[in-house]
Short mmCIF file of C-alpha atoms and ligand atoms in Angstrom, two decimals:
data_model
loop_
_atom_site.label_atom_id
_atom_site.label_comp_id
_atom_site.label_asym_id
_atom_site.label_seq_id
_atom_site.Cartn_x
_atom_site.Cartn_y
_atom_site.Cartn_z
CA UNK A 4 93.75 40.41 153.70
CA UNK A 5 93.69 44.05 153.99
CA UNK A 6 95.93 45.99 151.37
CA UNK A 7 98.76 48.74 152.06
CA UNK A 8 97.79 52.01 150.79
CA UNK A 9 100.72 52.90 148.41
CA UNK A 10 103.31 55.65 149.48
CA UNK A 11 106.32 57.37 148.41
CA UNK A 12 108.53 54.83 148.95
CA UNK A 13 106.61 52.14 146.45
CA UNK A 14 106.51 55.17 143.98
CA UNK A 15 110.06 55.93 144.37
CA UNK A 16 111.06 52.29 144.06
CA UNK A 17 108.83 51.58 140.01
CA UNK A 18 110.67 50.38 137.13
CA UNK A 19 108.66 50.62 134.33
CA UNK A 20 105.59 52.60 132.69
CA UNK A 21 103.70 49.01 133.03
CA UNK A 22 104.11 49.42 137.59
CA UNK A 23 103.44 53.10 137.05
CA UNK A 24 100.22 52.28 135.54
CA UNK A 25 99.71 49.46 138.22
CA UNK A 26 100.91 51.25 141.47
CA UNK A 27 98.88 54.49 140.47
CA UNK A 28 95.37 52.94 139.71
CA UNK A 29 95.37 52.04 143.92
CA UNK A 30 96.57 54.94 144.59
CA UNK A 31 94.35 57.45 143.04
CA UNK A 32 91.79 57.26 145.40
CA UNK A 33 93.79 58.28 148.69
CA UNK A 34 96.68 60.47 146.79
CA UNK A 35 95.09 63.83 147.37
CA UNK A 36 94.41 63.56 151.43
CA UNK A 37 97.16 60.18 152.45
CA UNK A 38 99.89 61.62 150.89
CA UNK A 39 99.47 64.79 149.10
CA UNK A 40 97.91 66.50 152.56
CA UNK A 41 99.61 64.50 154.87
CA UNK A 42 103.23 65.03 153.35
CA UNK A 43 102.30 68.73 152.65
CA UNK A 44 103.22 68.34 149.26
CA UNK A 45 104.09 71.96 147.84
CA UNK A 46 105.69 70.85 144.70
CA UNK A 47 102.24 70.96 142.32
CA UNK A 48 101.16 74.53 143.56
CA UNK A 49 104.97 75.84 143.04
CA UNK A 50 105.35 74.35 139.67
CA UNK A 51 102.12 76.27 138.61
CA UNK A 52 102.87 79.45 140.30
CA UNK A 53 106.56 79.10 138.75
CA UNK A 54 104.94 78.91 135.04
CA UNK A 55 102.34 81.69 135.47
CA UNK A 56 105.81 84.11 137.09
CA UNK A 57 107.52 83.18 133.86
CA UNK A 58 104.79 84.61 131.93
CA UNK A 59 103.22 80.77 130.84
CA UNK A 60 99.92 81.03 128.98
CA UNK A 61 97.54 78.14 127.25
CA UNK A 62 96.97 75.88 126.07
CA UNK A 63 99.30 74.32 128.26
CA UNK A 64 99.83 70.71 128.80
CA UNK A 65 100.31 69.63 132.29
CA UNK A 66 102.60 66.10 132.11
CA UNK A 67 101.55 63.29 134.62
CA UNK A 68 99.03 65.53 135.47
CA UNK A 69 97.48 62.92 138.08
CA UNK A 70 94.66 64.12 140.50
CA UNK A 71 94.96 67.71 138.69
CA UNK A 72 96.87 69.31 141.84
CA UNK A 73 99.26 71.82 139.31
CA UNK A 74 96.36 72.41 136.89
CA UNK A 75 93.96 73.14 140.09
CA UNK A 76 96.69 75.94 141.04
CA UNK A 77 96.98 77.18 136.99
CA UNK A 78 93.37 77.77 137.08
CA UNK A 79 93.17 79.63 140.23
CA UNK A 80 96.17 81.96 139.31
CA UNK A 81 93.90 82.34 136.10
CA UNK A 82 96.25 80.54 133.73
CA UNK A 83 94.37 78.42 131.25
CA UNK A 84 93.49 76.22 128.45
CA UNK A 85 94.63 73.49 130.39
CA UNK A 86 95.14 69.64 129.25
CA UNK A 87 96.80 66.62 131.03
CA UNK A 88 97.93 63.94 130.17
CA UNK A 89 98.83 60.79 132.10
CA UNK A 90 100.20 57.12 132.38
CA UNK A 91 97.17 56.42 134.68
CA UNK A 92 93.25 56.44 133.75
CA UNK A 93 92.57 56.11 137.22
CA UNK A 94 94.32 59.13 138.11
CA UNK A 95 93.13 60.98 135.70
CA UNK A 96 89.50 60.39 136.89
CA UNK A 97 90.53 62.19 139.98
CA UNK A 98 91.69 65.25 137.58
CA UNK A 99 88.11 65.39 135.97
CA UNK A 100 86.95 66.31 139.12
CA UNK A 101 88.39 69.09 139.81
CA UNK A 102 87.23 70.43 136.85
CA UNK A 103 89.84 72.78 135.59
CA UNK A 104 91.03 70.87 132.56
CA UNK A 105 89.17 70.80 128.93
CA UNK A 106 91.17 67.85 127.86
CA UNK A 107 92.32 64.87 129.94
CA UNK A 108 94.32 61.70 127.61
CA UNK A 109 95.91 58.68 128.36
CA UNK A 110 99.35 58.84 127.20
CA UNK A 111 102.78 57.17 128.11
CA UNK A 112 105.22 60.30 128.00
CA UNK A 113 108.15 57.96 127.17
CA UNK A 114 106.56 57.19 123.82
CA UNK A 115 104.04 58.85 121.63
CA UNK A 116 101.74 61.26 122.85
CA UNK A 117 98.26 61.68 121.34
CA UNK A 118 98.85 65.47 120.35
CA UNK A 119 99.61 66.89 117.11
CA UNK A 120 103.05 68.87 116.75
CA UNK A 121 103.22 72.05 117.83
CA UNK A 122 100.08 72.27 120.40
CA UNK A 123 100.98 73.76 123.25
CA UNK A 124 102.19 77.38 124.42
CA UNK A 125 103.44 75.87 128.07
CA UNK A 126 103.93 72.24 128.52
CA UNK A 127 104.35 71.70 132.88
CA UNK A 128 105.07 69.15 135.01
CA UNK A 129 104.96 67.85 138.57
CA UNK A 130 106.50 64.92 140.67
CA UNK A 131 106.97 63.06 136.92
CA UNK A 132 110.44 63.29 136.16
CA UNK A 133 111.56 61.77 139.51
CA UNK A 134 112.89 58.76 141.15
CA UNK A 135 111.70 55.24 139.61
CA UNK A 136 108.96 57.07 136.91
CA UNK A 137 110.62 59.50 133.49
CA UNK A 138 113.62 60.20 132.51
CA UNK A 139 114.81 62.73 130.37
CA UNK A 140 114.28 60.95 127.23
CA UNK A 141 110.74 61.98 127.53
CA UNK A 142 111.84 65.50 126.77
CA UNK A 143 112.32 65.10 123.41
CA UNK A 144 108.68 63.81 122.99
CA UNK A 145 107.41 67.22 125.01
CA UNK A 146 109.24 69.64 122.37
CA UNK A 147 107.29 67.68 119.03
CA UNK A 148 103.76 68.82 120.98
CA UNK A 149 105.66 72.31 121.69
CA UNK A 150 105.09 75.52 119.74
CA UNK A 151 107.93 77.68 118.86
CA UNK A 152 108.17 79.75 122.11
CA UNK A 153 106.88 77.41 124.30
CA UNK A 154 107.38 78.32 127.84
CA UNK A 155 108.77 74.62 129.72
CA UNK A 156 108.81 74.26 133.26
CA UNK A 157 109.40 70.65 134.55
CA UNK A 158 110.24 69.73 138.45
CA UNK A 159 112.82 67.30 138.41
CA UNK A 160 113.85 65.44 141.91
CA UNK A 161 116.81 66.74 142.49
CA UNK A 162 118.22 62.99 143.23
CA UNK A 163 116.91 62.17 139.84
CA UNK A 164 118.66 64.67 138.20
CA UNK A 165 122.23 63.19 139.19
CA UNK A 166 121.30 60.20 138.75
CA UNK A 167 119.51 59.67 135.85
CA UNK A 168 121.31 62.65 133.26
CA UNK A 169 119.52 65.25 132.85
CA UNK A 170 122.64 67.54 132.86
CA UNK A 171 123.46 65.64 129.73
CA UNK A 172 120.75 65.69 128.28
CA UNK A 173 120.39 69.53 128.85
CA UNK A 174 123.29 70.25 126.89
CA UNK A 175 122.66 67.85 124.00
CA UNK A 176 119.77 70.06 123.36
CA UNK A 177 121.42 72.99 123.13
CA UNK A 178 120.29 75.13 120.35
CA UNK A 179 116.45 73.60 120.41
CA UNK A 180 116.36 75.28 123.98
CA UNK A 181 116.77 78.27 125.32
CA UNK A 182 116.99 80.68 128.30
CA UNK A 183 117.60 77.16 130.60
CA UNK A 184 117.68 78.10 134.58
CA UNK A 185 117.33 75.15 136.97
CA UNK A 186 115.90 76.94 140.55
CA UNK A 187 115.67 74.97 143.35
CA UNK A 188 112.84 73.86 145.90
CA UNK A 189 111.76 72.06 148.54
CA UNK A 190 109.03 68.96 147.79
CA UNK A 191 107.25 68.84 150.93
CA UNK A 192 106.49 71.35 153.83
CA UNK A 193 107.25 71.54 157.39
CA UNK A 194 104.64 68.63 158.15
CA UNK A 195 106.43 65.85 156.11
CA UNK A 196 107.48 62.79 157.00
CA UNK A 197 111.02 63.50 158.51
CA UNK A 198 112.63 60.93 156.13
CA UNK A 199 111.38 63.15 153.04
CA UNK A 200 111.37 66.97 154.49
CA UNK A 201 114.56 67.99 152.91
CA UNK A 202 113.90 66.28 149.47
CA UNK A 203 114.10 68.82 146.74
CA UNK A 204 113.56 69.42 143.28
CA UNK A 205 114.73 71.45 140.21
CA UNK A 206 112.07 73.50 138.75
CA UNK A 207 113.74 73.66 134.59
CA UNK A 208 112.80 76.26 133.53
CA UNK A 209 112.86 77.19 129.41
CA UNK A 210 111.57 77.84 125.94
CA UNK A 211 111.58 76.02 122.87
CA UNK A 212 113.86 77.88 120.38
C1 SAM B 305 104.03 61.62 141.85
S1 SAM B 305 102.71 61.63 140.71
C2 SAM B 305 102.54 63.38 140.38
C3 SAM B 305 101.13 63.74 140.01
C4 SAM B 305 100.86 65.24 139.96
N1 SAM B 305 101.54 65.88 138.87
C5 SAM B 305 101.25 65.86 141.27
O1 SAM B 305 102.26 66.57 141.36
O2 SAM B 305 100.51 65.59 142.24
C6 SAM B 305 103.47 61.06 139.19
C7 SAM B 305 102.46 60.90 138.04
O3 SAM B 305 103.17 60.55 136.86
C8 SAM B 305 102.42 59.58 136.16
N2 SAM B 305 103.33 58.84 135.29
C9 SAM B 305 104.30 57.96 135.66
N3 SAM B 305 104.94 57.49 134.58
C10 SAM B 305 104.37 58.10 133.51
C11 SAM B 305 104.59 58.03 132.10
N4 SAM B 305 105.55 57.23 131.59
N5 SAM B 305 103.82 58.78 131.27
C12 SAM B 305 102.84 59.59 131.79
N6 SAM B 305 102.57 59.68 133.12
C13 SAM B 305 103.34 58.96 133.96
C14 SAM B 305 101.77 58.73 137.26
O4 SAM B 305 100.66 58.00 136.80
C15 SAM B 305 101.42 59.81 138.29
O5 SAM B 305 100.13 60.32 138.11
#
């Protein structure tokens, strides 16, 4: 029996770290060209170029880094020491080859990341906090590997965001954040599947006080 190649609409509809890590490892192979090419996914590149406009230096962490699209686009706007870290070893294979990161971990972002306190100048992050993968809970996880300073910016499906409290969660932090602005932008280009061209995400955009 031949099997589906995953899409957007198996990612969107995960539960749990445990199908991330499932749903992922078959899709790491085809991600980059079956749906990051044909969906004309702009969100990695724009994340990156957001982070390097706000003035984002290394080492940063890139979070759910997957095939190493954002870190690809850090590199080439000159931005680095870049790690990743991800749910998915088999995703992260595909981010050691395009060679741009010194560090690549396994890591559950809704738990305890392998990374001392305090690591990182600019922690980034693409397609992760979005429909059926993290929720803001993982933020608090993000500011223990955080130096003082750290420049944040995190795309956050703007569907999610309703849905899943991030406006809460935004204010309970208040005081071990600052300088919070939430632009908007679109996921996919003018080739996407119809049913997905208008989906959009938040870019949050802060430091760590
Ligand atoms: C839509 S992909 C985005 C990948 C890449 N950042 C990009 O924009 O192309 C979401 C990524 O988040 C990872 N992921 C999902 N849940 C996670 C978790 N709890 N901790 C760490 N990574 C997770 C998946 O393995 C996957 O690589």
């Amino acid at each position: 029996m031949t099997r589906k190649t995953p899409g957007l609409d198996d990612a969107y509809a995960l539960k749990s770290p445990e199908d991330s890590r499932k749903l992922y490892a078959d899709w790491a192979a085809s991600y980059d060209t079956e749906f990051a090419g044909a969906m004309d996914y702009l969100l990695p590149a724009a994340v990156a170029e957001a982070f390097a406009a706000e003035g984002g230096e290394g080492p940063v962490l890139d979070v759910g880094a997957g095939t190493g699209l954002a870190g690809l686009r850090l590199a080439s706007l000159g931005v680095g020491v870049i790690d990743g870290v991800d749910i998915s070893a088999e995703m992260l294979l595909k981010a050691s080859e395009k060679r741009v990161y010194r560090r690549l971990f396994a890591g559950d972002v809704t738990g305890r990341l392998d990374a001392e306190d305090g690591t990182y100048r600019g922690i980034l992050s693409s397609g992760t906090f979005t429909l059926g993968h993290v929720g803001p809970e993982a933020i608090d996880e993000l500011l223990r590997v955080a130096a003082q300073g750290a420049i944040f910016v995190l795309s956050i499906n703007a569907a999610h965001y309703e849905a899943a409290g991030f406006a809460a969660k935004f204010r309970a932090l208040e005081g071990r954040i600052a300088g919070l602005s939430l632009p908007q932008v679109p996921i996919y280009g003018p080739r996407a599947d119809p049913a997905h061209r208008a989906d959009r995400a938040f870019l949050a955009t802060f430091r760590k006080a």
